[in-house]
Amino acid sequence: MEIRLEGLTKVFTDKTGKETRAVDELTITVPSGKLVGLLGPSGCGKSTTLFMIAGLHKPSGGKIFFGEDDVTKLAPEKRGIGLVFQNYALYPHMTVRQNIMFPLENLNVSHKQALVLVEEMADLVGIKDQLDKKPSQLSGGQQQRVAIARALVKKPRVLLLDEPLSNLDARLRLQTREEIKRIQRETGITTVFVTHDQEEAMSISDQMVVLNYGVMQQMAAPQDMYNHPDNLFVAKFLGNPPINTFEGRVEKGNIIIGEDIVVGQTQAKDGIYAVGIRPEDFKVDPRGFEVSTDTIERIGRDTMIRFNLGGVAMRALLESDTVTTTETINLMVKPGKIHLFDLESGSVVL
Ligand SMILES: Nc1ncnc2c1ncn2[C@@H]1O[C@H](COP(=O)(O)OP(=O)(O)O)[C@@H](O)[C@H]1O
Ligand SMILES: [Mg+2]
């Protein structure tokens, strides 16, 4: 079931009359059967967007479609959605089985049918042997799987997840993230996954939407967005270690930092730009510009060097066996891997 948001807007007004545009004219299509990651810093409007899709917040403007159905004004329980939150929200006094069965209570489903559905869901999320336990007897990751099973038991048209991994420790977060991806693939349910964690979004999403102050910055497949950010905000938000950014000038197509030509013969017009180079997009090359290394850190296959270029501290992540000298290294930027952004708007120009 495709989800389409058209000019979706939410304005909150506080007691003093001050307005917050939590979501500002958001227009996106979540393709049927895909997982779209909604990504951005805290307060950028992710949950508000999800709550509007769920029907828990009333939009100030715009429309929401599930397939051809305009659901903008439809009550939450009529939308056919499954919701999963950060804090599991399981009923502590009920068993896992009772928790998963709970959404079926007021439906026209016999107890026998319900038990079969619960088994099916428990099997899907891999907790079949935990059904008689209480939530407190499970790990955080298992509790979140119960919450997912409960969200899916009514066979919703759409699955909405709001930071579902944030309460888990690093190991469980990774494991549960892979599980969610598998469950989503197996069920083919159209899913919106909210997170502030760029690595999480990159690893799990078919398509990502990046928001900042309620405004969409870009929608693209993770690798496309990483390689071709539309603006400086997206470039900086994706990647760890983060992209190196600095002011550079272009003269006759050469991109210059301080005294060094870091990339020659580009199509860029003369001027001053915000320049971005990802740490992994440098390589060692005797024809490159020379840098003095401040620190060198070998991390297995890769070596991280820190250096200074035109007064700006930078990082390069190099293949360890290419780093033969340690004090000075000649670096080049890999072809096509330099990003230029307009200084004022931040929009990409190269
Ligand atoms: N119920 C509310 N009343 C007033 N302001 C709100 C409400 N919910 C969210 N906001 C504001 O809207 C903005 C977006 O919030 P939210 O969608 O929760 O962000 P995110 O989930 O990305 O962290 C924030 O500035 C937040 O303070
Ligand atoms: Mg939130």
mmCIF file of C-alpha atoms and ligand atoms in Angstrom:
data_model
loop_
_atom_site.group_PDB
_atom_site.id
_atom_site.type_symbol
_atom_site.label_atom_id
_atom_site.label_comp_id
_atom_site.label_asym_id
_atom_site.label_seq_id
_atom_site.Cartn_x
_atom_site.Cartn_y
_atom_site.Cartn_z
ATOM 1 C CA MET A 1 0.000 0.000 0.000
ATOM 2 C CA GLU A 2 1.623 3.221 -1.170
ATOM 3 C CA ILE A 3 1.590 6.161 1.250
ATOM 4 C CA ARG A 4 1.506 9.642 -0.225
ATOM 5 C CA LEU A 5 1.925 12.835 1.750
ATOM 6 C CA GLU A 6 0.948 16.017 -0.059
ATOM 7 C CA GLY A 7 2.017 19.329 1.428
ATOM 8 C CA LEU A 8 1.623 17.860 4.897
ATOM 9 C CA THR A 9 1.995 20.579 7.518
ATOM 10 C CA LYS A 10 1.682 20.769 11.286
ATOM 11 C CA VAL A 11 1.826 24.018 13.205
ATOM 12 C CA PHE A 12 1.773 23.889 17.008
ATOM 13 C CA THR A 13 0.742 27.029 18.844
ATOM 14 C CA ASP A 14 1.721 27.405 22.480
ATOM 15 C CA LYS A 15 -0.107 29.381 25.201
ATOM 16 C CA THR A 16 1.661 32.625 24.337
ATOM 17 C CA GLY A 17 0.588 32.267 20.693
ATOM 18 C CA LYS A 18 4.061 31.356 19.486
ATOM 19 C CA GLU A 19 3.948 29.063 16.464
ATOM 20 C CA THR A 20 6.216 26.088 15.699
ATOM 21 C CA ARG A 21 6.087 24.710 12.195
ATOM 22 C CA ALA A 22 6.907 21.147 13.231
ATOM 23 C CA VAL A 23 6.291 19.808 9.713
ATOM 24 C CA ASP A 24 6.380 22.163 6.764
ATOM 25 C CA GLU A 25 4.821 21.281 3.400
ATOM 26 C CA LEU A 26 6.089 17.708 3.326
ATOM 27 C CA THR A 27 5.439 15.964 0.016
ATOM 28 C CA ILE A 28 6.733 12.408 -0.319
ATOM 29 C CA THR A 29 5.672 9.024 -1.656
ATOM 30 C CA VAL A 30 6.476 5.896 0.307
ATOM 31 C CA PRO A 31 6.426 3.173 -2.350
ATOM 32 C CA SER A 32 4.297 0.123 -1.694
ATOM 33 C CA GLY A 33 6.164 -2.630 0.136
ATOM 34 C CA LYS A 34 9.224 -0.503 0.857
ATOM 35 C CA LEU A 35 10.829 0.722 4.044
ATOM 36 C CA VAL A 36 11.371 4.464 4.185
ATOM 37 C CA GLY A 37 13.601 5.859 6.909
ATOM 38 C CA LEU A 38 12.604 9.266 8.254
ATOM 39 C CA LEU A 39 15.832 10.774 9.530
ATOM 40 C CA GLY A 40 16.880 14.005 11.178
ATOM 41 C CA PRO A 41 18.050 15.596 14.416
ATOM 42 C CA SER A 42 15.914 15.698 17.539
ATOM 43 C CA GLY A 43 12.972 18.068 17.151
ATOM 44 C CA CYS A 44 13.003 18.101 13.330
ATOM 45 C CA GLY A 45 9.428 16.803 13.065
ATOM 46 C CA LYS A 46 9.838 13.034 12.603
ATOM 47 C CA SER A 47 7.392 11.915 15.287
ATOM 48 C CA THR A 48 4.907 14.609 14.321
ATOM 49 C CA THR A 49 4.960 13.306 10.736
ATOM 50 C CA LEU A 50 4.495 9.728 11.912
ATOM 51 C CA PHE A 51 1.663 10.722 14.259
ATOM 52 C CA MET A 52 -0.129 12.475 11.406
ATOM 53 C CA ILE A 53 0.183 9.347 9.236
ATOM 54 C CA ALA A 54 -1.196 7.373 12.190
ATOM 55 C CA GLY A 55 -4.043 9.828 12.719
ATOM 56 C CA LEU A 56 -2.947 10.752 16.246
ATOM 57 C CA HIS A 57 -2.197 14.354 15.199
ATOM 58 C CA LYS A 58 -4.517 16.374 13.008
ATOM 59 C CA PRO A 59 -2.609 18.071 10.164
ATOM 60 C CA SER A 60 -2.762 21.879 9.907
ATOM 61 C CA GLY A 61 -2.603 21.486 6.155
ATOM 62 C CA GLY A 62 -2.035 18.986 3.383
ATOM 63 C CA LYS A 63 -3.290 15.487 2.702
ATOM 64 C CA ILE A 64 -2.434 11.862 3.421
ATOM 65 C CA PHE A 65 -3.272 9.064 1.002
ATOM 66 C CA PHE A 66 -3.031 5.305 1.512
ATOM 67 C CA GLY A 67 -3.153 4.092 -2.057
ATOM 68 C CA GLU A 68 -6.130 5.917 -3.567
ATOM 69 C CA ASP A 69 -7.811 6.471 -0.167
ATOM 70 C CA ASP A 70 -7.649 9.961 1.276
ATOM 71 C CA VAL A 71 -7.218 9.088 4.968
ATOM 72 C CA THR A 72 -6.465 12.647 6.145
ATOM 73 C CA LYS A 73 -9.617 12.816 8.242
ATOM 74 C CA LEU A 74 -10.007 9.119 9.006
ATOM 75 C CA ALA A 75 -9.899 7.991 12.656
ATOM 76 C CA PRO A 76 -6.678 6.172 13.648
ATOM 77 C CA GLU A 77 -8.380 2.809 14.253
ATOM 78 C CA LYS A 78 -9.846 2.880 10.755
ATOM 79 C CA ARG A 79 -6.552 3.482 8.963
ATOM 80 C CA GLY A 80 -5.147 -0.029 9.259
ATOM 81 C CA ILE A 81 -1.824 0.889 10.816
ATOM 82 C CA GLY A 82 0.514 -0.880 13.203
ATOM 83 C CA LEU A 83 2.489 1.365 15.539
ATOM 84 C CA VAL A 84 5.680 0.609 17.445
ATOM 85 C CA PHE A 85 7.288 3.034 19.888
ATOM 86 C CA GLN A 86 10.660 3.345 21.537
ATOM 87 C CA ASN A 87 9.408 2.171 24.934
ATOM 88 C CA TYR A 88 7.639 -1.069 23.821
ATOM 89 C CA ALA A 89 4.465 -0.126 25.777
ATOM 90 C CA LEU A 90 3.644 -3.755 26.600
ATOM 91 C CA TYR A 91 1.172 -4.656 29.340
ATOM 92 C CA PRO A 92 3.353 -5.917 32.209
ATOM 93 C CA HIS A 93 0.690 -8.081 33.892
ATOM 94 C CA MET A 94 -0.122 -9.979 30.685
ATOM 95 C CA THR A 95 1.851 -12.797 29.103
ATOM 96 C CA VAL A 96 3.524 -12.316 25.754
ATOM 97 C CA ARG A 97 0.687 -14.300 24.156
ATOM 98 C CA GLN A 98 -1.966 -12.067 25.732
ATOM 99 C CA ASN A 99 -0.060 -8.953 24.693
ATOM 100 C CA ILE A 100 0.113 -9.994 21.048
ATOM 101 C CA MET A 101 -3.537 -11.085 21.095
ATOM 102 C CA PHE A 102 -4.785 -7.875 22.671
ATOM 103 C CA PRO A 103 -5.503 -5.894 19.462
ATOM 104 C CA LEU A 104 -7.770 -8.715 18.264
ATOM 105 C CA GLU A 105 -10.065 -8.513 21.297
ATOM 106 C CA ASN A 106 -12.719 -6.233 19.939
ATOM 107 C CA LEU A 107 -12.584 -7.680 16.456
ATOM 108 C CA ASN A 108 -14.681 -10.396 14.967
ATOM 109 C CA VAL A 109 -12.004 -13.041 15.529
ATOM 110 C CA SER A 110 -12.650 -16.274 17.410
ATOM 111 C CA HIS A 111 -10.346 -17.202 20.280
ATOM 112 C CA LYS A 112 -9.127 -20.183 18.284
ATOM 113 C CA GLN A 113 -8.341 -18.043 15.253
ATOM 114 C CA ALA A 114 -6.633 -15.486 17.488
ATOM 115 C CA LEU A 115 -4.353 -18.151 18.970
ATOM 116 C CA VAL A 116 -3.342 -19.257 15.480
ATOM 117 C CA LEU A 117 -2.606 -15.662 14.465
ATOM 118 C CA VAL A 118 -0.509 -15.109 17.588
ATOM 119 C CA GLU A 119 1.550 -18.233 16.852
ATOM 120 C CA GLU A 120 2.071 -17.013 13.311
ATOM 121 C CA MET A 121 3.247 -13.592 14.472
ATOM 122 C CA ALA A 122 5.453 -15.017 17.232
ATOM 123 C CA ASP A 123 7.032 -17.278 14.640
ATOM 124 C CA LEU A 124 7.575 -14.347 12.276
ATOM 125 C CA VAL A 125 9.415 -12.271 14.884
ATOM 126 C CA GLY A 126 11.251 -15.263 16.390
ATOM 127 C CA ILE A 127 9.784 -15.399 19.931
ATOM 128 C CA LYS A 128 7.659 -18.564 19.676
ATOM 129 C CA ASP A 129 9.259 -20.086 22.754
ATOM 130 C CA GLN A 130 8.582 -16.978 24.893
ATOM 131 C CA LEU A 131 4.794 -16.844 24.617
ATOM 132 C CA ASP A 132 4.015 -17.841 28.207
ATOM 133 C CA LYS A 133 6.477 -15.419 29.789
ATOM 134 C CA LYS A 134 5.783 -11.948 31.130
ATOM 135 C CA PRO A 135 7.456 -9.030 29.326
ATOM 136 C CA SER A 136 9.772 -8.388 32.303
ATOM 137 C CA GLN A 137 11.314 -11.842 31.767
ATOM 138 C CA LEU A 138 12.455 -10.882 28.261
ATOM 139 C CA SER A 139 15.404 -8.845 27.013
ATOM 140 C CA GLY A 140 14.751 -5.415 25.546
ATOM 141 C CA GLY A 141 15.219 -6.764 22.048
ATOM 142 C CA GLN A 142 12.706 -9.550 22.666
ATOM 143 C CA GLN A 143 10.211 -7.085 24.152
ATOM 144 C CA GLN A 144 10.490 -4.947 21.053
ATOM 145 C CA ARG A 145 9.811 -8.028 18.896
ATOM 146 C CA VAL A 146 6.654 -8.640 20.945
ATOM 147 C CA ALA A 147 5.627 -5.037 20.269
ATOM 148 C CA ILE A 148 6.193 -5.605 16.544
ATOM 149 C CA ALA A 149 4.192 -8.842 16.602
ATOM 150 C CA ARG A 150 1.384 -6.990 18.371
ATOM 151 C CA ALA A 151 1.504 -4.214 15.769
ATOM 152 C CA LEU A 152 1.303 -6.741 12.927
ATOM 153 C CA VAL A 153 -1.318 -9.143 14.278
ATOM 154 C CA LYS A 154 -4.209 -7.208 12.731
ATOM 155 C CA LYS A 155 -2.448 -7.369 9.363
ATOM 156 C CA PRO A 156 -2.225 -3.581 8.991
ATOM 157 C CA ARG A 157 -1.717 -1.855 5.651
ATOM 158 C CA VAL A 158 1.144 0.198 7.015
ATOM 159 C CA LEU A 159 3.742 -0.256 9.773
ATOM 160 C CA LEU A 160 4.977 2.840 11.603
ATOM 161 C CA LEU A 161 8.012 2.653 13.890
ATOM 162 C CA ASP A 162 9.150 5.572 16.045
ATOM 163 C CA GLU A 163 12.771 5.150 17.174
ATOM 164 C CA PRO A 164 12.123 1.472 17.958
ATOM 165 C CA LEU A 165 15.768 0.685 18.746
ATOM 166 C CA SER A 166 16.686 3.663 20.922
ATOM 167 C CA ASN A 167 16.209 1.847 24.235
ATOM 168 C CA LEU A 168 18.398 -1.110 23.288
ATOM 169 C CA ASP A 169 22.105 -1.514 23.961
ATOM 170 C CA ALA A 170 24.482 -1.476 20.995
ATOM 171 C CA ARG A 171 24.543 -5.224 20.366
ATOM 172 C CA LEU A 172 20.782 -5.717 20.613
ATOM 173 C CA ARG A 173 20.197 -2.624 18.521
ATOM 174 C CA LEU A 174 22.163 -4.124 15.658
ATOM 175 C CA GLN A 175 20.490 -7.516 15.985
ATOM 176 C CA THR A 176 16.970 -6.100 16.261
ATOM 177 C CA ARG A 177 17.575 -3.771 13.337
ATOM 178 C CA GLU A 178 18.446 -6.750 11.144
ATOM 179 C CA GLU A 179 15.342 -8.539 12.425
ATOM 180 C CA ILE A 180 13.103 -5.598 11.562
ATOM 181 C CA LYS A 181 14.517 -5.531 8.068
ATOM 182 C CA ARG A 182 13.908 -9.262 7.676
ATOM 183 C CA ILE A 183 10.352 -9.043 9.026
ATOM 184 C CA GLN A 184 9.609 -6.104 6.731
ATOM 185 C CA ARG A 185 10.935 -7.999 3.701
ATOM 186 C CA GLU A 186 9.043 -11.174 4.580
ATOM 187 C CA THR A 187 5.735 -9.411 5.113
ATOM 188 C CA GLY A 188 6.249 -6.842 2.354
ATOM 189 C CA ILE A 189 4.461 -4.292 4.517
ATOM 190 C CA THR A 190 4.921 -0.621 3.635
ATOM 191 C CA THR A 191 6.923 0.797 6.529
ATOM 192 C CA VAL A 192 7.991 4.189 7.842
ATOM 193 C CA PHE A 193 10.902 3.943 10.263
ATOM 194 C CA VAL A 194 11.783 7.029 12.299
ATOM 195 C CA THR A 195 15.281 7.471 13.668
ATOM 196 C CA HIS A 196 17.796 10.206 14.508
ATOM 197 C CA ASP A 197 20.652 7.758 13.882
ATOM 198 C CA GLN A 198 22.063 8.160 10.389
ATOM 199 C CA GLU A 199 23.875 4.830 10.398
ATOM 200 C CA GLU A 200 20.686 3.024 11.426
ATOM 201 C CA ALA A 201 18.690 4.751 8.692
ATOM 202 C CA MET A 202 21.380 4.065 6.086
ATOM 203 C CA SER A 203 21.489 0.372 6.915
ATOM 204 C CA ILE A 204 17.767 -0.333 7.059
ATOM 205 C CA SER A 205 16.100 1.961 4.508
ATOM 206 C CA ASP A 206 15.183 1.408 0.888
ATOM 207 C CA GLN A 207 14.728 5.173 0.668
ATOM 208 C CA MET A 208 15.598 7.853 3.206
ATOM 209 C CA VAL A 209 13.938 11.169 3.873
ATOM 210 C CA VAL A 210 16.017 13.736 5.742
ATOM 211 C CA LEU A 211 14.176 16.473 7.645
ATOM 212 C CA ASN A 212 15.503 19.631 9.266
ATOM 213 C CA TYR A 213 13.212 22.068 11.088
ATOM 214 C CA GLY A 214 10.241 20.277 9.557
ATOM 215 C CA VAL A 215 11.491 20.825 6.014
ATOM 216 C CA MET A 216 12.480 17.953 3.753
ATOM 217 C CA GLN A 217 16.113 18.226 2.720
ATOM 218 C CA GLN A 218 16.336 15.248 0.385
ATOM 219 C CA MET A 219 14.745 11.911 -0.431
ATOM 220 C CA ALA A 220 16.930 9.231 -2.002
ATOM 221 C CA ALA A 221 18.308 5.734 -1.616
ATOM 222 C CA PRO A 222 20.896 5.693 1.221
ATOM 223 C CA GLN A 223 24.015 5.304 -0.929
ATOM 224 C CA ASP A 224 22.815 7.867 -3.473
ATOM 225 C CA MET A 225 22.193 10.387 -0.738
ATOM 226 C CA TYR A 226 25.554 9.661 0.851
ATOM 227 C CA ASN A 227 27.384 10.069 -2.452
ATOM 228 C CA HIS A 228 25.304 12.939 -3.802
ATOM 229 C CA PRO A 229 23.962 15.086 -0.973
ATOM 230 C CA ASP A 230 21.728 17.904 -2.195
ATOM 231 C CA ASN A 231 22.967 20.329 0.420
ATOM 232 C CA LEU A 232 25.514 20.914 3.140
ATOM 233 C CA PHE A 233 23.128 19.861 5.915
ATOM 234 C CA VAL A 234 22.634 16.395 4.410
ATOM 235 C CA ALA A 235 26.356 16.080 3.643
ATOM 236 C CA LYS A 236 27.195 16.796 7.287
ATOM 237 C CA PHE A 237 24.382 14.709 8.757
ATOM 238 C CA LEU A 238 25.439 11.500 6.980
ATOM 239 C CA GLY A 239 28.725 9.763 7.641
ATOM 240 C CA ASN A 240 30.913 8.842 10.585
ATOM 241 C CA PRO A 241 33.584 10.120 10.854
ATOM 242 C CA PRO A 242 31.864 13.168 9.387
ATOM 243 C CA ILE A 243 32.667 14.859 6.109
ATOM 244 C CA ASN A 244 35.474 17.452 6.190
ATOM 245 C CA THR A 245 34.041 20.873 5.411
ATOM 246 C CA PHE A 246 35.848 24.132 4.840
ATOM 247 C CA GLU A 247 35.743 27.277 2.780
ATOM 248 C CA GLY A 248 37.591 26.993 -0.490
ATOM 249 C CA ARG A 249 37.973 29.073 -3.583
ATOM 250 C CA VAL A 250 37.757 28.141 -7.214
ATOM 251 C CA GLU A 251 40.122 29.776 -9.681
ATOM 252 C CA LYS A 252 40.030 28.720 -13.325
ATOM 253 C CA GLY A 253 38.336 25.480 -12.350
ATOM 254 C CA ASN A 254 40.935 24.614 -9.706
ATOM 255 C CA ILE A 255 39.638 24.077 -6.175
ATOM 256 C CA ILE A 256 42.094 25.684 -3.802
ATOM 257 C CA ILE A 257 42.432 25.498 -0.041
ATOM 258 C CA GLY A 258 45.044 27.817 1.446
ATOM 259 C CA GLU A 259 47.834 27.524 -1.089
ATOM 260 C CA ASP A 260 47.091 24.029 -2.316
ATOM 261 C CA ILE A 261 45.147 22.950 -5.360
ATOM 262 C CA VAL A 262 43.206 20.016 -3.952
ATOM 263 C CA VAL A 263 41.325 19.237 -7.149
ATOM 264 C CA GLY A 264 42.095 20.635 -10.580
ATOM 265 C CA GLN A 265 40.116 21.135 -13.770
ATOM 266 C CA THR A 266 36.568 21.151 -12.461
ATOM 267 C CA GLN A 267 33.552 22.701 -14.148
ATOM 268 C CA ALA A 268 32.916 25.034 -11.190
ATOM 269 C CA LYS A 269 32.740 28.788 -11.690
ATOM 270 C CA ASP A 270 35.251 31.024 -9.929
ATOM 271 C CA GLY A 271 34.187 31.975 -6.435
ATOM 272 C CA ILE A 272 34.143 31.016 -2.784
ATOM 273 C CA TYR A 273 32.304 27.849 -1.770
ATOM 274 C CA ALA A 274 31.696 25.523 1.113
ATOM 275 C CA VAL A 275 33.744 22.473 0.158
ATOM 276 C CA GLY A 276 33.155 18.949 1.449
ATOM 277 C CA ILE A 277 35.414 15.901 1.214
ATOM 278 C CA ARG A 278 34.600 12.656 3.009
ATOM 279 C CA PRO A 279 37.519 11.154 4.983
ATOM 280 C CA GLU A 280 37.472 7.981 2.867
ATOM 281 C CA ASP A 281 37.620 9.960 -0.368
ATOM 282 C CA PHE A 282 41.301 10.840 -0.033
ATOM 283 C CA LYS A 283 43.976 8.533 -1.369
ATOM 284 C CA VAL A 284 47.749 8.462 -1.152
ATOM 285 C CA ASP A 285 49.323 9.610 -4.404
ATOM 286 C CA PRO A 286 52.788 11.119 -4.969
ATOM 287 C CA ARG A 287 51.274 13.613 -7.430
ATOM 288 C CA GLY A 288 48.942 14.955 -4.757
ATOM 289 C CA PHE A 289 49.305 17.841 -2.327
ATOM 290 C CA GLU A 290 51.580 17.368 0.642
ATOM 291 C CA VAL A 291 50.256 17.387 4.190
ATOM 292 C CA SER A 292 51.975 17.060 7.552
ATOM 293 C CA THR A 293 50.252 14.487 9.685
ATOM 294 C CA ASP A 294 49.268 15.445 13.234
ATOM 295 C CA THR A 295 48.161 12.003 14.364
ATOM 296 C CA ILE A 296 48.108 8.573 12.779
ATOM 297 C CA GLU A 297 45.816 5.872 14.019
ATOM 298 C CA ARG A 298 45.840 2.387 12.553
ATOM 299 C CA ILE A 299 42.419 0.764 12.742
ATOM 300 C CA GLY A 300 43.074 -2.589 11.082
ATOM 301 C CA ARG A 301 42.551 -2.324 7.358
ATOM 302 C CA ASP A 302 42.301 1.471 7.539
ATOM 303 C CA THR A 303 44.502 4.219 8.856
ATOM 304 C CA MET A 304 43.059 7.484 10.082
ATOM 305 C CA ILE A 305 45.304 10.484 9.722
ATOM 306 C CA ARG A 306 44.625 13.971 10.997
ATOM 307 C CA PHE A 307 46.196 16.901 9.247
ATOM 308 C CA ASN A 308 45.846 20.576 8.706
ATOM 309 C CA LEU A 309 45.022 22.143 5.371
ATOM 310 C CA GLY A 310 44.766 25.914 4.972
ATOM 311 C CA GLY A 311 44.242 26.198 8.726
ATOM 312 C CA VAL A 312 41.451 23.634 8.839
ATOM 313 C CA ALA A 313 41.742 20.355 10.780
ATOM 314 C CA MET A 314 40.798 17.385 8.629
ATOM 315 C CA ARG A 315 40.640 13.633 8.708
ATOM 316 C CA ALA A 316 41.518 11.156 6.010
ATOM 317 C CA LEU A 317 40.729 7.460 6.172
ATOM 318 C CA LEU A 318 43.316 5.651 4.071
ATOM 319 C CA GLU A 319 44.019 2.047 3.249
ATOM 320 C CA SER A 320 46.711 1.027 5.722
ATOM 321 C CA ASP A 321 49.070 -0.557 3.219
ATOM 322 C CA THR A 322 49.210 2.674 1.186
ATOM 323 C CA VAL A 323 50.520 4.670 4.146
ATOM 324 C CA THR A 324 54.257 4.060 3.986
ATOM 325 C CA THR A 325 55.614 7.328 5.350
ATOM 326 C CA THR A 326 54.324 8.888 8.508
ATOM 327 C CA GLU A 327 55.394 12.535 8.791
ATOM 328 C CA THR A 328 54.285 13.913 5.459
ATOM 329 C CA ILE A 329 51.876 12.294 3.070
ATOM 330 C CA ASN A 330 50.818 13.263 -0.414
ATOM 331 C CA LEU A 331 47.102 13.087 -0.851
ATOM 332 C CA MET A 332 44.671 13.318 -3.723
ATOM 333 C CA VAL A 333 40.902 13.449 -3.732
ATOM 334 C CA LYS A 334 39.368 10.473 -5.514
ATOM 335 C CA PRO A 335 37.752 11.387 -8.851
ATOM 336 C CA GLY A 336 34.282 12.914 -8.559
ATOM 337 C CA LYS A 337 34.429 12.915 -4.785
ATOM 338 C CA ILE A 338 34.627 16.618 -4.032
ATOM 339 C CA HIS A 339 31.437 18.444 -3.109
ATOM 340 C CA LEU A 340 30.897 22.172 -3.570
ATOM 341 C CA PHE A 341 28.017 23.978 -1.910
ATOM 342 C CA ASP A 342 26.759 27.511 -2.244
ATOM 343 C CA LEU A 343 28.038 29.462 0.755
ATOM 344 C CA GLU A 344 24.700 31.117 1.483
ATOM 345 C CA SER A 345 22.028 28.567 0.609
ATOM 346 C CA GLY A 346 24.100 25.437 1.210
ATOM 347 C CA SER A 347 22.746 23.929 -2.023
ATOM 348 C CA VAL A 348 25.043 21.687 -3.973
ATOM 349 C CA VAL A 349 26.710 23.237 -7.023
ATOM 350 C CA LEU A 350 29.190 20.468 -7.919
HETATM 351 N N1 LIG B 1 2.278 18.409 21.213
HETATM 352 C C1 LIG B 1 3.137 19.389 20.893
HETATM 353 N N2 LIG B 1 2.889 20.674 21.220
HETATM 354 C C2 LIG B 1 3.729 21.665 20.894
HETATM 355 N N3 LIG B 1 4.877 21.476 20.217
HETATM 356 C C3 LIG B 1 5.206 20.227 19.853
HETATM 357 C C4 LIG B 1 4.345 19.109 20.168
HETATM 358 N N4 LIG B 1 4.921 17.990 19.679
HETATM 359 C C5 LIG B 1 6.057 18.374 19.078
HETATM 360 N N5 LIG B 1 6.242 19.713 19.183
HETATM 361 C C6 LIG B 1 7.360 20.489 18.612
HETATM 362 O O1 LIG B 1 7.420 20.202 17.242
HETATM 363 C C7 LIG B 1 8.749 20.032 16.810
HETATM 364 C C8 LIG B 1 8.938 18.640 16.230
HETATM 365 O O2 LIG B 1 8.800 17.672 17.252
HETATM 366 P P1 LIG B 1 8.892 16.111 16.980
HETATM 367 O O3 LIG B 1 8.064 15.768 15.820
HETATM 368 O O4 LIG B 1 8.583 15.423 18.267
HETATM 369 O O5 LIG B 1 10.448 15.942 16.621
HETATM 370 P P2 LIG B 1 11.324 14.617 16.477
HETATM 371 O O6 LIG B 1 10.445 13.419 16.606
HETATM 372 O O7 LIG B 1 11.974 14.744 15.150
HETATM 373 O O8 LIG B 1 12.353 14.692 17.571
HETATM 374 C C9 LIG B 1 9.625 20.323 18.019
HETATM 375 O O9 LIG B 1 10.000 21.673 17.973
HETATM 376 C C10 LIG B 1 8.692 20.053 19.174
HETATM 377 O O10 LIG B 1 9.057 20.811 20.290
HETATM 378 MG MG MG B 2 10.474 11.867 18.016
#
